[in-house]
Amino acid sequence: MSHTHTQTPVPTAFWVPAGLAAAVLILPLVALFLRVDWAAVPATLVSPAALSALGLSVTTASIATALCVLLGLPLALVIARSSRPLATVLRALTTLPLVLPPLVGGLALLSLLGRGGLLGNALAEAGIRIPFTTAAVVIAQTFVALPFLVISVEGALRSLDTGFEHAAESLGARPWTVFRRVTLPLLRPSLTAGTILCFTRALGEFGATALFAGNAPGTTRTMPLAIYTAFNGAGVTQDTAVTLSLLLVLVALVALMFTRARPNGIAA
């Protein structure tokens, strides 16, 4: 027997502030789209400066996303299966990068891995320098993107029906086998959504990267940094900056629509 659910009508007084809110969100993007010289977009996208920033961004964001999956999935499992006080503390620490100003994240990474940092001197004595390198870009992107994957997967784990896992355990399956053959397939939709959000966030990362990795063309200048550089009168042209901004908006929009469309995605 099917049930039909009707939506409660929206109070009339809400339509005006809702329209203003939508305008606040949409009009700046409309203005950006109107500023784009569409005829010049193909040539701008294949310019050396744009290709360098685009290639570096895609490469580092892909590596950062892979790290987020490798590290975030176990962390989400630990949080979801921990006692409530410990889970609360771990969840708060994990989501901290989401609310911190990005520059604070960059400063924290410098305090850990930079010269005079907690691990920086030991790494320097071993001949390893991380700040202001491409590796620093990956670390900064991982730092800001990791919470998206952990939140997505941990939320799915907490709402997961553990009956299948218990059934597998009762049949003699070891914990790793239960995770690989039962838990992971059930998590696949949320894991996919979290991975997409991670990649999108890493692609758009700016503040922590600027402070921790710098802004060297071909080494650490990602698309957001190329956009920033253009509006400071150096590096790429403003046409390139606008085109790269458009590209970032489109990638983020497609990713968010994809995760929203998935029945068990983070935004569903």
Short mmCIF file of C-alpha atoms in Angstrom, two decimals:
data_model
loop_
_atom_site.label_atom_id
_atom_site.label_comp_id
_atom_site.label_asym_id
_atom_site.label_seq_id
_atom_site.Cartn_x
_atom_site.Cartn_y
_atom_site.Cartn_z
CA MET A 1 0.00 0.00 0.00
CA SER A 2 1.49 3.31 -1.02
CA HIS A 3 1.27 6.50 1.01
CA THR A 4 1.14 9.96 -0.51
CA HIS A 5 2.90 12.69 1.50
CA THR A 6 1.90 16.30 0.90
CA GLN A 7 4.24 19.16 1.71
CA THR A 8 3.21 21.79 4.26
CA PRO A 9 2.76 25.13 2.45
CA VAL A 10 5.53 27.71 2.92
CA PRO A 11 4.31 30.73 4.95
CA THR A 12 3.75 33.68 2.61
CA ALA A 13 6.03 35.92 4.67
CA PHE A 14 8.98 33.65 3.86
CA TRP A 15 8.92 34.19 0.10
CA VAL A 16 10.47 37.66 0.13
CA PRO A 17 13.47 36.84 2.43
CA ALA A 18 13.89 33.55 0.58
CA GLY A 19 14.07 35.44 -2.70
CA LEU A 20 16.61 37.88 -1.25
CA ALA A 21 18.70 35.00 0.08
CA ALA A 22 18.67 33.34 -3.34
CA ALA A 23 19.67 36.66 -4.93
CA VAL A 24 22.61 37.03 -2.51
CA LEU A 25 23.84 33.60 -3.54
CA ILE A 26 23.10 33.68 -7.25
CA LEU A 27 23.67 37.27 -8.43
CA PRO A 28 27.45 37.30 -7.83
CA LEU A 29 27.76 34.15 -9.94
CA VAL A 30 25.56 35.66 -12.64
CA ALA A 31 27.82 38.72 -12.65
CA LEU A 32 30.85 36.45 -13.01
CA PHE A 33 29.27 34.62 -15.95
CA LEU A 34 28.42 37.93 -17.65
CA ARG A 35 32.02 39.07 -17.28
CA VAL A 36 33.40 36.07 -19.14
CA ASP A 37 34.63 36.72 -22.68
CA TRP A 38 33.16 33.50 -24.03
CA ALA A 39 34.84 33.85 -27.43
CA ALA A 40 38.23 33.94 -25.72
CA VAL A 41 37.59 31.07 -23.30
CA PRO A 42 39.14 28.29 -25.46
CA ALA A 43 42.32 30.29 -26.11
CA THR A 44 42.52 31.36 -22.46
CA LEU A 45 42.16 27.81 -21.17
CA VAL A 46 45.06 26.58 -23.32
CA SER A 47 47.39 29.46 -22.40
CA PRO A 48 50.59 28.25 -20.66
CA ALA A 49 49.75 30.00 -17.38
CA ALA A 50 46.24 28.55 -17.24
CA LEU A 51 47.35 25.06 -18.22
CA SER A 52 50.09 25.14 -15.59
CA ALA A 53 47.69 26.20 -12.83
CA LEU A 54 44.99 23.79 -14.02
CA GLY A 55 47.35 20.83 -14.30
CA LEU A 56 48.89 21.47 -10.87
CA SER A 57 45.47 21.88 -9.28
CA VAL A 58 44.05 18.69 -10.76
CA THR A 59 47.18 16.67 -9.90
CA THR A 60 47.50 17.85 -6.31
CA ALA A 61 43.74 17.68 -5.67
CA SER A 62 43.69 14.09 -6.97
CA ILE A 63 46.56 13.06 -4.69
CA ALA A 64 44.99 14.87 -1.73
CA THR A 65 41.66 13.15 -2.40
CA ALA A 66 43.34 9.73 -2.48
CA LEU A 67 45.01 10.53 0.87
CA CYS A 68 41.67 11.65 2.29
CA VAL A 69 40.11 8.30 1.34
CA LEU A 70 43.02 6.27 2.72
CA LEU A 71 43.12 8.20 6.00
CA GLY A 72 39.54 9.40 6.37
CA LEU A 73 37.78 6.08 5.98
CA PRO A 74 39.55 4.46 8.97
CA LEU A 75 39.07 7.64 11.03
CA ALA A 76 35.35 7.70 10.25
CA LEU A 77 35.08 4.05 11.31
CA VAL A 78 36.93 4.73 14.57
CA ILE A 79 34.68 7.72 15.37
CA ALA A 80 31.48 5.86 14.52
CA ARG A 81 32.42 2.84 16.66
CA SER A 82 33.91 4.76 19.63
CA SER A 83 32.16 5.52 22.90
CA ARG A 84 30.08 8.69 22.90
CA PRO A 85 32.50 11.01 24.79
CA LEU A 86 35.48 9.95 22.66
CA ALA A 87 33.45 10.15 19.46
CA THR A 88 32.30 13.67 20.36
CA VAL A 89 35.87 14.85 20.89
CA LEU A 90 37.18 13.17 17.73
CA ARG A 91 34.28 14.52 15.66
CA ALA A 92 34.89 18.07 16.90
CA LEU A 93 38.62 17.85 16.14
CA THR A 94 37.93 16.39 12.71
CA THR A 95 35.51 19.13 11.71
CA LEU A 96 37.69 21.94 13.10
CA PRO A 97 39.30 22.73 9.70
CA LEU A 98 35.82 23.47 8.34
CA VAL A 99 35.29 26.40 10.69
CA LEU A 100 38.85 27.67 11.05
CA PRO A 101 39.96 30.56 8.83
CA PRO A 102 42.07 28.93 6.09
CA LEU A 103 45.06 31.11 6.96
CA VAL A 104 44.99 29.69 10.49
CA GLY A 105 45.21 26.22 8.96
CA GLY A 106 48.26 27.30 6.96
CA LEU A 107 49.88 28.75 10.07
CA ALA A 108 49.19 25.52 11.97
CA LEU A 109 50.86 23.49 9.22
CA LEU A 110 53.86 25.82 9.28
CA SER A 111 54.03 25.42 13.06
CA LEU A 112 54.21 21.66 12.58
CA LEU A 113 56.36 21.25 9.48
CA GLY A 114 58.00 24.64 8.91
CA ARG A 115 61.42 25.82 10.05
CA GLY A 116 61.45 25.76 13.85
CA GLY A 117 58.22 23.77 13.87
CA LEU A 118 57.36 20.74 15.96
CA LEU A 119 58.65 18.35 13.28
CA GLY A 120 60.26 20.88 10.96
CA ASN A 121 63.76 20.82 12.45
CA ALA A 122 63.91 17.01 12.52
CA LEU A 123 62.80 16.88 8.89
CA ALA A 124 65.35 19.55 7.92
CA GLU A 125 68.15 17.56 9.58
CA ALA A 126 67.02 14.57 7.51
CA GLY A 127 67.25 16.72 4.37
CA ILE A 128 63.48 16.97 3.90
CA ARG A 129 61.90 20.35 3.25
CA ILE A 130 58.13 20.46 2.89
CA PRO A 131 56.93 24.10 3.10
CA PHE A 132 56.77 25.97 -0.24
CA THR A 133 56.88 22.77 -2.29
CA THR A 134 54.27 20.87 -4.27
CA ALA A 135 54.06 18.41 -1.37
CA ALA A 136 52.97 21.31 0.83
CA VAL A 137 50.09 21.99 -1.56
CA VAL A 138 48.93 18.38 -1.22
CA ILE A 139 49.19 18.50 2.57
CA ALA A 140 47.26 21.78 2.78
CA GLN A 141 44.54 20.43 0.49
CA THR A 142 44.32 17.23 2.51
CA PHE A 143 44.03 19.23 5.75
CA VAL A 144 41.01 21.21 4.54
CA ALA A 145 39.32 18.46 2.51
CA LEU A 146 39.60 15.51 4.91
CA PRO A 147 36.62 16.55 7.11
CA PHE A 148 34.24 16.29 4.15
CA LEU A 149 35.00 12.61 3.69
CA VAL A 150 35.00 11.78 7.39
CA ILE A 151 31.66 13.51 8.01
CA SER A 152 30.05 11.85 5.01
CA VAL A 153 31.22 8.32 5.85
CA GLU A 154 30.81 8.62 9.62
CA GLY A 155 27.20 9.78 9.22
CA ALA A 156 26.48 6.78 6.99
CA LEU A 157 28.15 4.40 9.46
CA ARG A 158 26.04 5.64 12.36
CA SER A 159 22.81 5.06 10.39
CA LEU A 160 23.98 1.70 9.05
CA ASP A 161 21.99 -1.43 9.88
CA THR A 162 24.61 -3.51 11.67
CA GLY A 163 22.57 -6.69 11.35
CA PHE A 164 24.50 -7.77 8.25
CA GLU A 165 27.83 -7.25 10.03
CA HIS A 166 26.71 -9.24 13.06
CA ALA A 167 25.44 -12.01 10.79
CA ALA A 168 28.83 -12.18 9.04
CA GLU A 169 30.62 -12.26 12.42
CA SER A 170 28.36 -15.06 13.63
CA LEU A 171 29.39 -17.05 10.57
CA GLY A 172 33.05 -16.72 11.56
CA ALA A 173 34.17 -13.79 9.39
CA ARG A 174 37.12 -11.81 10.77
CA PRO A 175 36.79 -8.02 11.31
CA TRP A 176 38.75 -7.16 8.15
CA THR A 177 36.60 -9.53 6.09
CA VAL A 178 33.40 -8.05 7.56
CA PHE A 179 34.59 -4.56 6.70
CA ARG A 180 35.69 -5.46 3.17
CA ARG A 181 32.79 -7.71 2.19
CA VAL A 182 29.88 -6.15 4.12
CA THR A 183 30.53 -2.66 5.50
CA LEU A 184 32.41 -1.16 2.55
CA PRO A 185 29.78 -2.08 -0.09
CA LEU A 186 27.06 -0.54 2.11
CA LEU A 187 29.15 2.65 2.45
CA ARG A 188 29.88 3.01 -1.26
CA PRO A 189 27.29 5.77 -2.00
CA SER A 190 28.43 7.95 0.91
CA LEU A 191 32.08 7.22 0.21
CA THR A 192 31.60 8.30 -3.40
CA ALA A 193 29.83 11.49 -2.35
CA GLY A 194 32.52 12.29 0.23
CA THR A 195 35.27 11.65 -2.31
CA ILE A 196 33.71 14.04 -4.81
CA LEU A 197 33.31 16.74 -2.17
CA CYS A 198 36.93 16.21 -1.09
CA PHE A 199 38.19 16.68 -4.63
CA THR A 200 36.08 19.80 -5.13
CA ARG A 201 37.24 21.33 -1.85
CA ALA A 202 40.88 20.50 -2.57
CA LEU A 203 40.57 22.03 -6.03
CA GLY A 204 39.32 25.31 -4.56
CA GLU A 205 41.67 25.48 -1.57
CA PHE A 206 43.44 28.84 -1.24
CA GLY A 207 44.24 30.19 2.23
CA ALA A 208 46.21 27.35 3.82
CA THR A 209 47.99 26.71 0.52
CA ALA A 210 49.03 30.35 0.15
CA LEU A 211 50.57 30.48 3.62
CA PHE A 212 52.08 26.99 3.77
CA ALA A 213 53.04 26.37 0.13
CA GLY A 214 53.52 29.85 -1.30
CA ASN A 215 52.75 30.98 -4.84
CA ALA A 216 55.50 29.77 -7.18
CA PRO A 217 54.47 29.31 -10.84
CA GLY A 218 54.56 25.66 -11.87
CA THR A 219 55.31 24.45 -8.33
CA THR A 220 52.64 25.72 -5.94
CA ARG A 221 50.50 28.14 -7.98
CA THR A 222 47.16 26.34 -8.19
CA MET A 223 44.06 27.79 -9.85
CA PRO A 224 42.87 29.77 -6.80
CA LEU A 225 46.36 31.24 -6.38
CA ALA A 226 46.52 32.08 -10.09
CA ILE A 227 43.21 33.93 -9.74
CA TYR A 228 44.52 35.82 -6.69
CA THR A 229 47.78 36.64 -8.47
CA ALA A 230 45.94 38.07 -11.48
CA PHE A 231 44.07 40.56 -9.34
CA ASN A 232 47.31 41.68 -7.74
CA GLY A 233 48.75 42.68 -11.11
CA ALA A 234 51.18 39.82 -11.66
CA GLY A 235 51.26 36.48 -13.40
CA VAL A 236 48.23 35.53 -15.46
CA THR A 237 45.80 38.05 -16.95
CA GLN A 238 42.44 38.88 -15.45
CA ASP A 239 40.75 37.15 -18.41
CA THR A 240 42.53 33.95 -17.37
CA ALA A 241 41.51 34.54 -13.76
CA VAL A 242 37.85 34.97 -14.70
CA THR A 243 37.96 31.87 -16.91
CA LEU A 244 39.58 29.80 -14.15
CA SER A 245 36.98 31.10 -11.70
CA LEU A 246 34.26 30.02 -14.07
CA LEU A 247 35.84 26.59 -14.33
CA LEU A 248 35.99 26.22 -10.54
CA VAL A 249 32.34 27.24 -10.22
CA LEU A 250 31.25 24.74 -12.87
CA VAL A 251 33.24 21.88 -11.32
CA ALA A 252 31.81 22.63 -7.87
CA LEU A 253 28.27 22.93 -9.23
CA VAL A 254 28.45 19.63 -11.10
CA ALA A 255 29.93 17.87 -8.06
CA LEU A 256 27.26 19.21 -5.70
CA MET A 257 24.45 18.29 -8.10
CA PHE A 258 25.91 14.79 -8.44
CA THR A 259 26.13 14.23 -4.69
CA ARG A 260 22.65 15.68 -4.19
CA ALA A 261 21.24 13.32 -6.79
CA ARG A 262 22.62 10.22 -5.08
CA PRO A 263 20.02 8.63 -2.80
CA ASN A 264 22.52 8.08 0.05
CA GLY A 265 24.84 11.01 -0.65
CA ILE A 266 25.91 13.45 2.02
CA ALA A 267 23.45 16.05 0.81
CA ALA A 268 20.58 13.66 0.26
#
